[in-house]
Short mmCIF file of C-alpha atoms and ligand atoms in Angstrom, two decimals:
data_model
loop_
_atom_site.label_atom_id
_atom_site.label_comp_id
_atom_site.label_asym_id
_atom_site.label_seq_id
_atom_site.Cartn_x
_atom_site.Cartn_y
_atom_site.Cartn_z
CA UNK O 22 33.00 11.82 0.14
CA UNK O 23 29.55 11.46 1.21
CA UNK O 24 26.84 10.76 -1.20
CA UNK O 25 24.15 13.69 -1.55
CA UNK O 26 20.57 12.72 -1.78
CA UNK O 27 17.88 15.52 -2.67
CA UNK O 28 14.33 14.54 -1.42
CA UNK O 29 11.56 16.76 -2.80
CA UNK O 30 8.11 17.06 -2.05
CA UNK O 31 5.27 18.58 -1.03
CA UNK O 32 2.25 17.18 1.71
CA UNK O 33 -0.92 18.67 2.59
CA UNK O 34 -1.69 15.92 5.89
CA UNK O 35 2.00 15.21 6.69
CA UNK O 36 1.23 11.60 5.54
CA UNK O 37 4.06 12.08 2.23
CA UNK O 38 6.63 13.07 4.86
CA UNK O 39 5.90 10.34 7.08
CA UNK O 40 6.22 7.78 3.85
CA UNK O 41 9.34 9.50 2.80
CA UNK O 42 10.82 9.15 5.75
CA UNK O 43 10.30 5.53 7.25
CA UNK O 44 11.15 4.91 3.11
CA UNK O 45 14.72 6.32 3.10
CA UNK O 46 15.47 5.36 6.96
CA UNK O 47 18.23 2.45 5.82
CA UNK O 48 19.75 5.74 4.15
CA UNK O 49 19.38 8.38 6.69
CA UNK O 50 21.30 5.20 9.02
CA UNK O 51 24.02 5.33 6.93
CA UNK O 52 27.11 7.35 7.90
CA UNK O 53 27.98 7.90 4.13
CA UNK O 54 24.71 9.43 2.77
CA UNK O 55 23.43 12.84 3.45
CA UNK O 56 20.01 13.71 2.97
CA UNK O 57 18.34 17.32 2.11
CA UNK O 58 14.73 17.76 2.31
CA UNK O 59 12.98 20.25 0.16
CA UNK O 60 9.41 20.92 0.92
CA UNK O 61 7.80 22.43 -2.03
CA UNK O 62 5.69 25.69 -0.64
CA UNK O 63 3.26 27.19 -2.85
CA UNK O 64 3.29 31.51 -2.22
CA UNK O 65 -0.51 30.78 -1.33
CA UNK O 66 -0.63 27.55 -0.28
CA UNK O 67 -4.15 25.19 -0.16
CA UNK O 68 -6.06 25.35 2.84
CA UNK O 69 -6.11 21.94 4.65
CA UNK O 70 -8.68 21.13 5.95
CA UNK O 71 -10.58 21.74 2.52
CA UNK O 72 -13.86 23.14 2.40
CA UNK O 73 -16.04 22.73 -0.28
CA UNK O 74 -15.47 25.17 -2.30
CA UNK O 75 -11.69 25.17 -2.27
CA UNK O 76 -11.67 21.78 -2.92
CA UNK O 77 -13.56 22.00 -6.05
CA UNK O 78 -12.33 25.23 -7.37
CA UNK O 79 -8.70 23.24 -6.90
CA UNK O 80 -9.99 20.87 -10.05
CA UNK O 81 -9.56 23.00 -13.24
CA UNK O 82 -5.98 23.95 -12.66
CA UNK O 83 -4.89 20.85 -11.41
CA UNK O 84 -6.67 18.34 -13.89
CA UNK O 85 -4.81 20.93 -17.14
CA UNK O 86 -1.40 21.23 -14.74
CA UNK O 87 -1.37 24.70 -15.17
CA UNK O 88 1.53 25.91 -12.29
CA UNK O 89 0.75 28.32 -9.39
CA UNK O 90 3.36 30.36 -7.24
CA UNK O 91 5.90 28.34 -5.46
CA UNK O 92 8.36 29.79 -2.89
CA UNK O 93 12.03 29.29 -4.60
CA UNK O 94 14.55 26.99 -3.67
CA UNK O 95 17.70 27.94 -1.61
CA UNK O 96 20.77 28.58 -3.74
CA UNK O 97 22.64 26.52 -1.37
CA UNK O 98 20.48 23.54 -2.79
CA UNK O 99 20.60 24.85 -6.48
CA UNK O 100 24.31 24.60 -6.79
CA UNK O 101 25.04 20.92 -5.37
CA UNK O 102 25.23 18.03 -7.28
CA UNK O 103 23.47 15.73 -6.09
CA UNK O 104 23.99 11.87 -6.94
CA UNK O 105 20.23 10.98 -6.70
CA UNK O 106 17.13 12.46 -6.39
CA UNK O 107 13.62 11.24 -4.92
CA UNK O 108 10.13 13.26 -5.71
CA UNK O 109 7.41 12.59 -3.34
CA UNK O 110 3.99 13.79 -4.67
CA UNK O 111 0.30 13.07 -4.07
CA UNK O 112 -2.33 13.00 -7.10
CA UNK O 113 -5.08 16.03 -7.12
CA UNK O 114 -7.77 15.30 -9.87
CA UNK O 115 -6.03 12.29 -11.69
CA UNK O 116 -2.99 14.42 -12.01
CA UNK O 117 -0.12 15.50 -9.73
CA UNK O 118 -1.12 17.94 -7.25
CA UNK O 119 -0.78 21.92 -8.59
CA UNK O 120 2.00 22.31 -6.00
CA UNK O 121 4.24 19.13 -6.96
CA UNK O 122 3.22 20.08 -11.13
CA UNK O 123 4.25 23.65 -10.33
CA UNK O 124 7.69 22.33 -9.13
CA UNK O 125 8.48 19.75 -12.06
CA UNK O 126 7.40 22.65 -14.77
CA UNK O 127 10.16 25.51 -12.88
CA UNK O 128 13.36 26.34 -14.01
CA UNK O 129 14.49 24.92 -10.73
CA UNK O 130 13.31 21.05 -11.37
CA UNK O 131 15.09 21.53 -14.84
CA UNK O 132 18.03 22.47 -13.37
CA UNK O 133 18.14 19.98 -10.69
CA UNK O 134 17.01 16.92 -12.46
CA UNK O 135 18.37 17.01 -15.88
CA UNK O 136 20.56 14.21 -16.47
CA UNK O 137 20.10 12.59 -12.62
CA UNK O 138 18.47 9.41 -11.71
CA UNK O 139 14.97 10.17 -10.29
CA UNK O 140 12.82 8.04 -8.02
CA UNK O 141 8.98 9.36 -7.65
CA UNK O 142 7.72 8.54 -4.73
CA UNK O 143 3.83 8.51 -5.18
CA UNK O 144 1.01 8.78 -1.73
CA UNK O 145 -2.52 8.88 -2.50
CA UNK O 146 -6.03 7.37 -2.30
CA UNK O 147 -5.71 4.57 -5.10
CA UNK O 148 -6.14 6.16 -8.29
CA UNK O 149 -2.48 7.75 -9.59
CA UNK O 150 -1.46 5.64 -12.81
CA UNK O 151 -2.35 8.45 -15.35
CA UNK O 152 -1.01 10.79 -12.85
CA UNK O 153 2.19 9.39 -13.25
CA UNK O 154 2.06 9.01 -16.91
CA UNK O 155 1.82 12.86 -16.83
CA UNK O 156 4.63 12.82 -14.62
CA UNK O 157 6.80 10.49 -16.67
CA UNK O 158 6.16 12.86 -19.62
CA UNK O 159 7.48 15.82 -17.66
CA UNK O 160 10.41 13.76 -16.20
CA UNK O 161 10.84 12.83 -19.60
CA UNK O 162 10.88 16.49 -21.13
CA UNK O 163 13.24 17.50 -18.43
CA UNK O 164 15.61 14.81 -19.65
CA UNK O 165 15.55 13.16 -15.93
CA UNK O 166 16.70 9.73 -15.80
CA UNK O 167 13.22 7.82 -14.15
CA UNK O 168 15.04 5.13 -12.11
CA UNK O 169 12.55 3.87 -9.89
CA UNK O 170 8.89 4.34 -8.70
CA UNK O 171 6.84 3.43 -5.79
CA UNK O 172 3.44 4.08 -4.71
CA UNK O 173 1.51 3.89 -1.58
CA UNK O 174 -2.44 4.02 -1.42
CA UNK O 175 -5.71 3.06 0.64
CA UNK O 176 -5.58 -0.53 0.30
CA UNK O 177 -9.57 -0.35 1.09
CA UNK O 178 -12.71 -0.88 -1.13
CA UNK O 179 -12.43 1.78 -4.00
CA UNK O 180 -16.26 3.15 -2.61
CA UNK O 181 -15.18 2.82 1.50
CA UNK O 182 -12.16 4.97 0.34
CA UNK O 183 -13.93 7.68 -0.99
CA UNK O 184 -16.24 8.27 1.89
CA UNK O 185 -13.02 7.85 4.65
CA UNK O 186 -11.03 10.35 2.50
CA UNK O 187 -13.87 12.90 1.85
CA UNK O 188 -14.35 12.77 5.99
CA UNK O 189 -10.52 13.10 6.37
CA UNK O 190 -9.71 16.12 3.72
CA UNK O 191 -12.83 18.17 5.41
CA UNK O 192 -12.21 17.75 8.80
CA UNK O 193 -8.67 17.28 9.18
CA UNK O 194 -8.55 13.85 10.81
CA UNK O 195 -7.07 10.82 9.95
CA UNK O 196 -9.49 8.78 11.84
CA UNK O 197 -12.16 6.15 11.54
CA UNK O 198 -15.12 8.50 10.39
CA UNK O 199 -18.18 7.64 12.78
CA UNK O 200 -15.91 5.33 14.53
CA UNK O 201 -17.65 2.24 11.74
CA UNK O 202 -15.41 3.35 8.79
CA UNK O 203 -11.78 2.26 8.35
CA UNK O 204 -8.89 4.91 9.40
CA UNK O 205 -8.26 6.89 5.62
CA UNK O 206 -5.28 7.21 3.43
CA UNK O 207 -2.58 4.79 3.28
CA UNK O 208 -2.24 2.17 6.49
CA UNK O 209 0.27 2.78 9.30
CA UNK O 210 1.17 -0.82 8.32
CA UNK O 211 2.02 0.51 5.03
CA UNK O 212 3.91 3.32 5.95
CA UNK O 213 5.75 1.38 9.19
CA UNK O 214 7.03 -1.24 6.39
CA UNK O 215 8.18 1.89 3.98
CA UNK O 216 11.87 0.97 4.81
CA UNK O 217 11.69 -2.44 2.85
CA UNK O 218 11.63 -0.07 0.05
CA UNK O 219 14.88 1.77 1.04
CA UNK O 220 17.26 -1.14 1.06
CA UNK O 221 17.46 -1.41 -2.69
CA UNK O 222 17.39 2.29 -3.32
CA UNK O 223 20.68 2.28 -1.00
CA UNK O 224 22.55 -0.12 -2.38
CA UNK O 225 21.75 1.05 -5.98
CA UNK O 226 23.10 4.45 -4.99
CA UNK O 227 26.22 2.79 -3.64
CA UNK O 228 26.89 1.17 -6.88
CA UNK O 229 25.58 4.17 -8.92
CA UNK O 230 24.16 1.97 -11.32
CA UNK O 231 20.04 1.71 -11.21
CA UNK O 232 19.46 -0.59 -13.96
CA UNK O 233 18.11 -3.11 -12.00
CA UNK O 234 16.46 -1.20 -9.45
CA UNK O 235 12.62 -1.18 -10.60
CA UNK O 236 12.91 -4.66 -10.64
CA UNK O 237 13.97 -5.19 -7.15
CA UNK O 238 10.94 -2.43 -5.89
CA UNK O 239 8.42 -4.53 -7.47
CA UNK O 240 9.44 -7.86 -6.19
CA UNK O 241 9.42 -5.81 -2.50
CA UNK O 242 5.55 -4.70 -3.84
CA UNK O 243 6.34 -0.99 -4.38
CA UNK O 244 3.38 -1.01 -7.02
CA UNK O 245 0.19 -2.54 -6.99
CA UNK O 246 -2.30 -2.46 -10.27
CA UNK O 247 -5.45 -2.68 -9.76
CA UNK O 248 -6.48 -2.94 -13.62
CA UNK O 249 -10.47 -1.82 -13.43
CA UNK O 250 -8.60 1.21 -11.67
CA UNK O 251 -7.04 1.72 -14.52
CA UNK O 252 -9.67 1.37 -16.72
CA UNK O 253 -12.16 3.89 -14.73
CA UNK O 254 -8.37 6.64 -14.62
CA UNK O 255 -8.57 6.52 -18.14
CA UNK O 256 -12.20 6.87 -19.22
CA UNK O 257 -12.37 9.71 -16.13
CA UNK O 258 -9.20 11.72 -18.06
CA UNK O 259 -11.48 12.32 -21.06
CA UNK O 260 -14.73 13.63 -19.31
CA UNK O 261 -12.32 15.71 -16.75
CA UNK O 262 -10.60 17.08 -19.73
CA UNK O 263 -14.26 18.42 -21.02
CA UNK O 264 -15.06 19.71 -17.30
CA UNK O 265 -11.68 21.49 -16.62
CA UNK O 266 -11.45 23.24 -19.99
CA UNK O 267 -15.51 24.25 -19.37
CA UNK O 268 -15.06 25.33 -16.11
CA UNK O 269 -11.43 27.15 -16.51
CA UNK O 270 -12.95 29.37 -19.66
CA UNK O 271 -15.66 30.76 -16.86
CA UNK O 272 -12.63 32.33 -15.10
CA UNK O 273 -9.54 32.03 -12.62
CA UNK O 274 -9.58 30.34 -8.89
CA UNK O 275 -12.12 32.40 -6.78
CA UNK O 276 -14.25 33.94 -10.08
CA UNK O 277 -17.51 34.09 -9.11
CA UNK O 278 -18.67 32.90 -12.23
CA UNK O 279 -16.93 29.80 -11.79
CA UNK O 280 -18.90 28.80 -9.44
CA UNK O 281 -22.37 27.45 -10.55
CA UNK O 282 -20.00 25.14 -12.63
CA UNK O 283 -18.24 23.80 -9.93
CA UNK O 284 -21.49 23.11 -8.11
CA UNK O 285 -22.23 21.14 -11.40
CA UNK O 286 -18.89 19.24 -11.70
CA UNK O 287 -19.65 18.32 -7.74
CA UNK O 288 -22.69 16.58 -8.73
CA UNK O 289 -21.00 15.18 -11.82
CA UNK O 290 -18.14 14.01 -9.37
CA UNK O 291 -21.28 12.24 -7.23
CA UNK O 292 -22.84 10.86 -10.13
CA UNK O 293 -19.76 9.49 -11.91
CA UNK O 294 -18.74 7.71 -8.24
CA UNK O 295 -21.71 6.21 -7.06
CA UNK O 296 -23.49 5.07 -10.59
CA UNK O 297 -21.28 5.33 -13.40
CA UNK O 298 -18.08 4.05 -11.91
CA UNK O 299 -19.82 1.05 -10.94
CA UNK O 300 -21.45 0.86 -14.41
CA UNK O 301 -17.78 0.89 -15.73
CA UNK O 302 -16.40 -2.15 -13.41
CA UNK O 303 -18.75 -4.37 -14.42
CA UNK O 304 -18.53 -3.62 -17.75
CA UNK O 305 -15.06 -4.17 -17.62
CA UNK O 306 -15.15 -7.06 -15.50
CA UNK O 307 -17.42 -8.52 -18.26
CA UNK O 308 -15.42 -7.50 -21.55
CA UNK O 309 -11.96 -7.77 -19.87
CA UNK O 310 -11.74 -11.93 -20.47
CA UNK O 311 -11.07 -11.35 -24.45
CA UNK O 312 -8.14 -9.10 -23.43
CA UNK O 313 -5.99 -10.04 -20.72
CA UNK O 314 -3.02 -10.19 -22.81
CA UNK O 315 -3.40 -6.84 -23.48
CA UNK O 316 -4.25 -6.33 -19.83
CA UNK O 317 -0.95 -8.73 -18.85
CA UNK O 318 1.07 -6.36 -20.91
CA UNK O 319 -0.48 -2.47 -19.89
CA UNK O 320 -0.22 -3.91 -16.44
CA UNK O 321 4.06 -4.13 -16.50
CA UNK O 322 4.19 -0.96 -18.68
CA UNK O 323 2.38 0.68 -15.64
CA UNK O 324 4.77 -0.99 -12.52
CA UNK O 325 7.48 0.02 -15.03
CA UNK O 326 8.85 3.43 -15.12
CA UNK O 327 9.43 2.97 -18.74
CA UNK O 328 7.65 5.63 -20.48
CA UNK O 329 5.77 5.40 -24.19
CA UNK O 330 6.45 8.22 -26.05
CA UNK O 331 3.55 9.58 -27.57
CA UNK O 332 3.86 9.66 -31.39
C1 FMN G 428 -8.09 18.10 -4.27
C2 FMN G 428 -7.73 16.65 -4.09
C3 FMN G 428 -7.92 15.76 -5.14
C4 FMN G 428 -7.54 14.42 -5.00
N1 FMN G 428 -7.65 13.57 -6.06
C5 FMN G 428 -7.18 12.29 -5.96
C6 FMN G 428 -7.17 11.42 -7.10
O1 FMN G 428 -7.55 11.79 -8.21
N2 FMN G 428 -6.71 10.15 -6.93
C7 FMN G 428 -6.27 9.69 -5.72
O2 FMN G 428 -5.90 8.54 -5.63
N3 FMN G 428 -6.24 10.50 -4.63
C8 FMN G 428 -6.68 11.79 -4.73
N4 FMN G 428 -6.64 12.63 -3.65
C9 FMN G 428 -6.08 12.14 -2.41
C10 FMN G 428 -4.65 12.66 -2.23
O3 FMN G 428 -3.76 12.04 -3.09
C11 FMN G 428 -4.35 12.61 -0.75
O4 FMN G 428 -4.78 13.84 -0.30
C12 FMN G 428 -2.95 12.40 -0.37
O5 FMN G 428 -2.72 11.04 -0.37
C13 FMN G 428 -2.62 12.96 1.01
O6 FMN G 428 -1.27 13.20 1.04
P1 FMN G 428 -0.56 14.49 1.60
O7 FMN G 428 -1.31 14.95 2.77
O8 FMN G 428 0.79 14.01 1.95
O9 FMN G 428 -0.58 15.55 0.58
C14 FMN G 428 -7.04 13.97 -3.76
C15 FMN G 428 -6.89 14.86 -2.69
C16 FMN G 428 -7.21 16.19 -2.86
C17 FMN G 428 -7.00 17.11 -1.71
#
């Protein structure tokens, strides 16, 4: 009997398919696996290319997860068991993107991932560990067995980032923006050399037996940490907590009177990027020295896909 593999995810740019699938080639090579791709399709779905507005007006909802519409899944797809399942999502606002949170909070995910080993497959610009913390919790609350995580980003400079993905999420193109900026998103490098990441994973599901398996990701460098990354996630959760629950109480995606406050958060976004982020670094890169055991020891919680229940 073959083994079943679900793969589940959802991808604005194509760039999360194009991961998943150099990523699980030593699988899809292998007579005795089958694969099933489900691409997670919100009823409306977000525009890509953004425009402004969209883009911003995309923040409240995503930053408190609240779920929009998504298309269901086919019975055929509801009723197998499979033997292991793999979640590919990309991080909106410091938290997983509406569509992928929409899929983890249905009926659906519940019924699909309680009690099977999970690997989350994460694609974004740099910034996803309290993401995934959110999606542990959910994984957790599912009672999905969290098996294994990787995560792909834009190796660049945190700043040179932001300006390549800004020009690639409002025009469209994954190219070098005025032909002087590096190409945006994660490197075709990176994704070419996905499959290192799939020869584990397959022989794990052979032996159906994942205890080890995190291990063997991070020695193939499935997770990087950058730990002043960390340190700016966290401090930007608790102002975008005050901004989403502001901005959600003026009204629902498309209210008119949300919009002066978006306008505002856009500024805030600017502001918080281009002086207070850097503000934050150094402080951190100045304090950090007293605490690098404590550093040492956040930094394997996060490769880990352990999670820390909160009390
Ligand atoms: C609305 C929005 C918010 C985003 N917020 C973050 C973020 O907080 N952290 C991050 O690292 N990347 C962020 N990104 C970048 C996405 O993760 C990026 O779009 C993704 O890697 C592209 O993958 P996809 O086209 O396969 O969906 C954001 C992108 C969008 C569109």
């Amino acid at each position: 009997m073959k083994q079943k593999v679900l793969i589940i995810y959802y991808t604005q740019t194509g760039q999360q398919r194009e991961i998943l699938d150099r990523l699980l080639s030593p699988l899809a090579a292998d007579a005795a696996v089958e694969l099933t791709f489900h691409q997670i399709k919100p009823v409306v779905d977000y525009p890509f290319p953004w425009d402004g507005h969209s883009f911003f007006d995309a923040f409240p909802e995503s930053f408190l997860q609240l779920p929009c519409e998504i298309e269901p899944i086919d019975n055929e797809i509801l009723q197998q068991d499979y033997d292991l399942i793999i979640l590919g999502y990309q991080v909106w606002y410091l938290s997983p993107s509406i569509p992928f949170n929409s899929f983890l909070k249905s009926e659906a995910a519940r019924r699909l991932l309680h009690g099977k080993p999970v690997i989350t497959v994460i694609n974004c610009r740099n910034m996803w560990v309290m993401a995934q913390e959110k999606v542990k919790r959910l994984l957790y609350s599912i009672g999905a067995n969290h098996v294994g995580n990787i995560a792909r980003v834009d190796r660049h400079l945190n700043h040179v980032s932001v300006i390549t993905i800004v020009h690639w999420m409002m025009n469209g193109r994954k190219d070098a923006y005025l032909g002087i900026f590096p190409k945006p998103g994660v490197s075709d490098k990176d994704i070419a050399e996905s499959d290192r990441f799939g020869v584990p994973i397959l022989a794990h599901l052979k032996r159906g037996d994942y205890s080890t398996l995190q291990d063997e990701l991070l020695e193939q460098g499935a997770v990087m940490i950058r730990p002043v990354l960390v340190f700016t996630d966290k401090r930007a959760n608790t102002l975008f907590a005050k901004w989403a629950k502001l901005i959600r109480s003026k009204g629902l995606p498309g209210a008119d009177a949300r919009k002066p406050w978006l306008k505002a958060f856009n500024y805030y976004l600017l502001f918080a990027i281009w002086v207070l982020a850097p503000i934050v670094s150094l402080l951190f890169l100045i304090l950090h020295l007293p605490f690098l055991s404590f550093i040492r020891k956040e930094t394997r919680y996060y490769k880990s896909v352990y999670f820390k229940i909160p009390r």
